[in-house]
Amino acid sequence: MASLNPPQAAPKWTHTPEEVLKLTRGAIEEERVRLDKIAALKPEECTFESVRRLSLALAEGEAKGDSIVEPLTFYQNVSASKELRDASNQAEVLVRDFGVEASMRIDVFRAKQAAEKNIKESGRKLTPEEQRLVDKMILDGKRAGLALPDEEREKLTTLKKELSQTCLEFSKNFNEENGVVTFTLEELKGVPEDVISGYTKRTDGGKEVYDITFKTPDIFPVFKYAEDPETRRIAYEKFENRLAINKPVMSKFLDLRRQIAKLLGYPTWADYITEVKMVKNAKGFLTDLEQKLRPVGLKDRETLLALKMEEHKKKGLPFDGQFYLWDYRYYDRVFIERSLNLDDSLVKEYFPVSKVVPAILDIYQNLLGVTFVEVKGETWHPDVQMFSVWEKDAKDESGFVGYCYLDLFPRASKYSHAAVWPLLPGYEKADGSRSYPLTAMVANLAKPTPAKPALMRHDDVVTFFHEMGHVFHGLLSRTKFSRFHGTSVAGDFVEAPSQMLENWCFEPKVLELMSSHYETQKPLDAELIDKIIKSRYVNVGLFYLRQLFFANFDLKVHTDQEPADYTELWNSMRESISLVKGKDLGAGEGTFNHIASGYDAGYYGYTYSLVFAADMYATVFKKDPLDPQRGKLYREKILGPGGSRDEIDSLKDFLGRPPNADAFIKELFGSQA
């Protein structure tokens, strides 16, 4: 396999800031010329054949442009160079502004309308995917406001550009946040030694202190293990308030969205967004689920509050009968350790990064019939691994699937969570050959410490497995047009495939395959595996109520007609929905990057798509999760079509029937019923 040469070269990753901007401007100009040619067509020239060429030209031009600019605008998330990050961010501003301008071209829209009319009149049939492309192009024009009078359309263009730049500012602040919270060793009592050994130690006023970043591997152990409630409170307050700079930015982009929705004739921004989603009534879905979860959450809170009272009494600490935000992760961990005798830091010892990452790649390769070949090519940072991906039985270059990059470890000014970027889409070129996809996963796994190798919490393993699901959605989709490739599906379905794959991390056979104690090399034993599986739905009420808080906040700010004090709204909604106290923690809404970067009026989708995830897993995979035949079916029916057909049709094809919520309700409440 290693002797095979990919038919498509990997992109270069040695751009200078000047090149980033020059190449971006060049790609934009090329696309503008292409649009001008389409706009110059006379209505009668938009025949069936010319329309067919028009669709292909538009689709291929868009894909070519994306293949140049996507990697360039990606640098802002991963580059160690501030100059390159700034140029990349600037490039994205240019791309987004051009996107707004292109979407508002009435001349191009009229050519598309003439095209659609001529297709209907000719009686000729397009393929289903071509018809879907034409339908989506017309709908795009209507949603872009191209039916508006000239003056209103110009105003809309201005508002959209301003919105784009405001959201970018919010995300840039989020990515570049590099604050710390500082504690003495005494204040960190309870936090595992191997975690503390990874903190930056310095002397301040004659005493030794530790600086803790707000990256997950650093700050979460403080939330989970620090025995002093005051330490946890301070840590949470600083963590919640770390992006107070974003407070006015959020107010601004929400106001712009209200203005845009009004101009377009939608009652609210949420109505505009959900028009192209699967859900018909997001608020109803959330209300129904909250009613089911609330009694379970109240019971969970009482259990954890009893643990808090017992501990405070034992240590002589004051107890006011309240359960605070900074209590949740700590007592959740205590409860799991007590009730299941499950120690998170012990489990971590069985998941060294050096074992887990190759093991997960192996599981996916066998399940989905592909092979990863590591390539020593050019990347944006020495930590990054690069792979060419091939069909399992590839004999020549026709078996090439695409490229995958893994950027797994934290560093300064790097994107601070875990996510996948579909940097290049796959699609069919005009000559019938293929352009191949490239996906990049960015994560922040723990680095080695002086005492231990890099180890992953079980939560991290689940996250990694989830994100690899997005990687394979990007690699194994096979559509004619780039617009429908991979994760280009309805926003409230996009998480379902990856959420389904999280189930593998609670399967005994899979846990055994993925684990190897860093000292003894032994896998997890049956007893520990059983405890991990039982821990999955412990305190499930409080966990999902937290998710519903995010989803409800998102929907409320996008359905309200008037601005509000979003800090007050954030803190009061969290208290009333999540059932945890903590009103005065500052501007936590500044950390909610999801609604600045594509999940606006869509966060409910994380929970909504769990319905589909549970159904797919229970119906097809549960009997034998590692069966390549089931993997082949999943690849053909769910991953392959991408967004080239309605998601509900892909689900029906995969399940053999329409999806339902039975498996999800049973999974969540089966043990509580």
Coordinates of C-alpha atoms in Angstrom, one line a residue, residues 194 197-198 448-452:
D194 CA 0.7 13.9 37.5
S197 CA 3.4 18.3 37.4
G198 CA 2.2 19.5 34.0
P448 CA 3.3 13.6 28.7
T449 CA 4.2 14.8 32.2
P450 CA 7.6 14.2 33.9
A451 CA 5.9 11.4 35.8
K452 CA 3.7 9.7 33.2

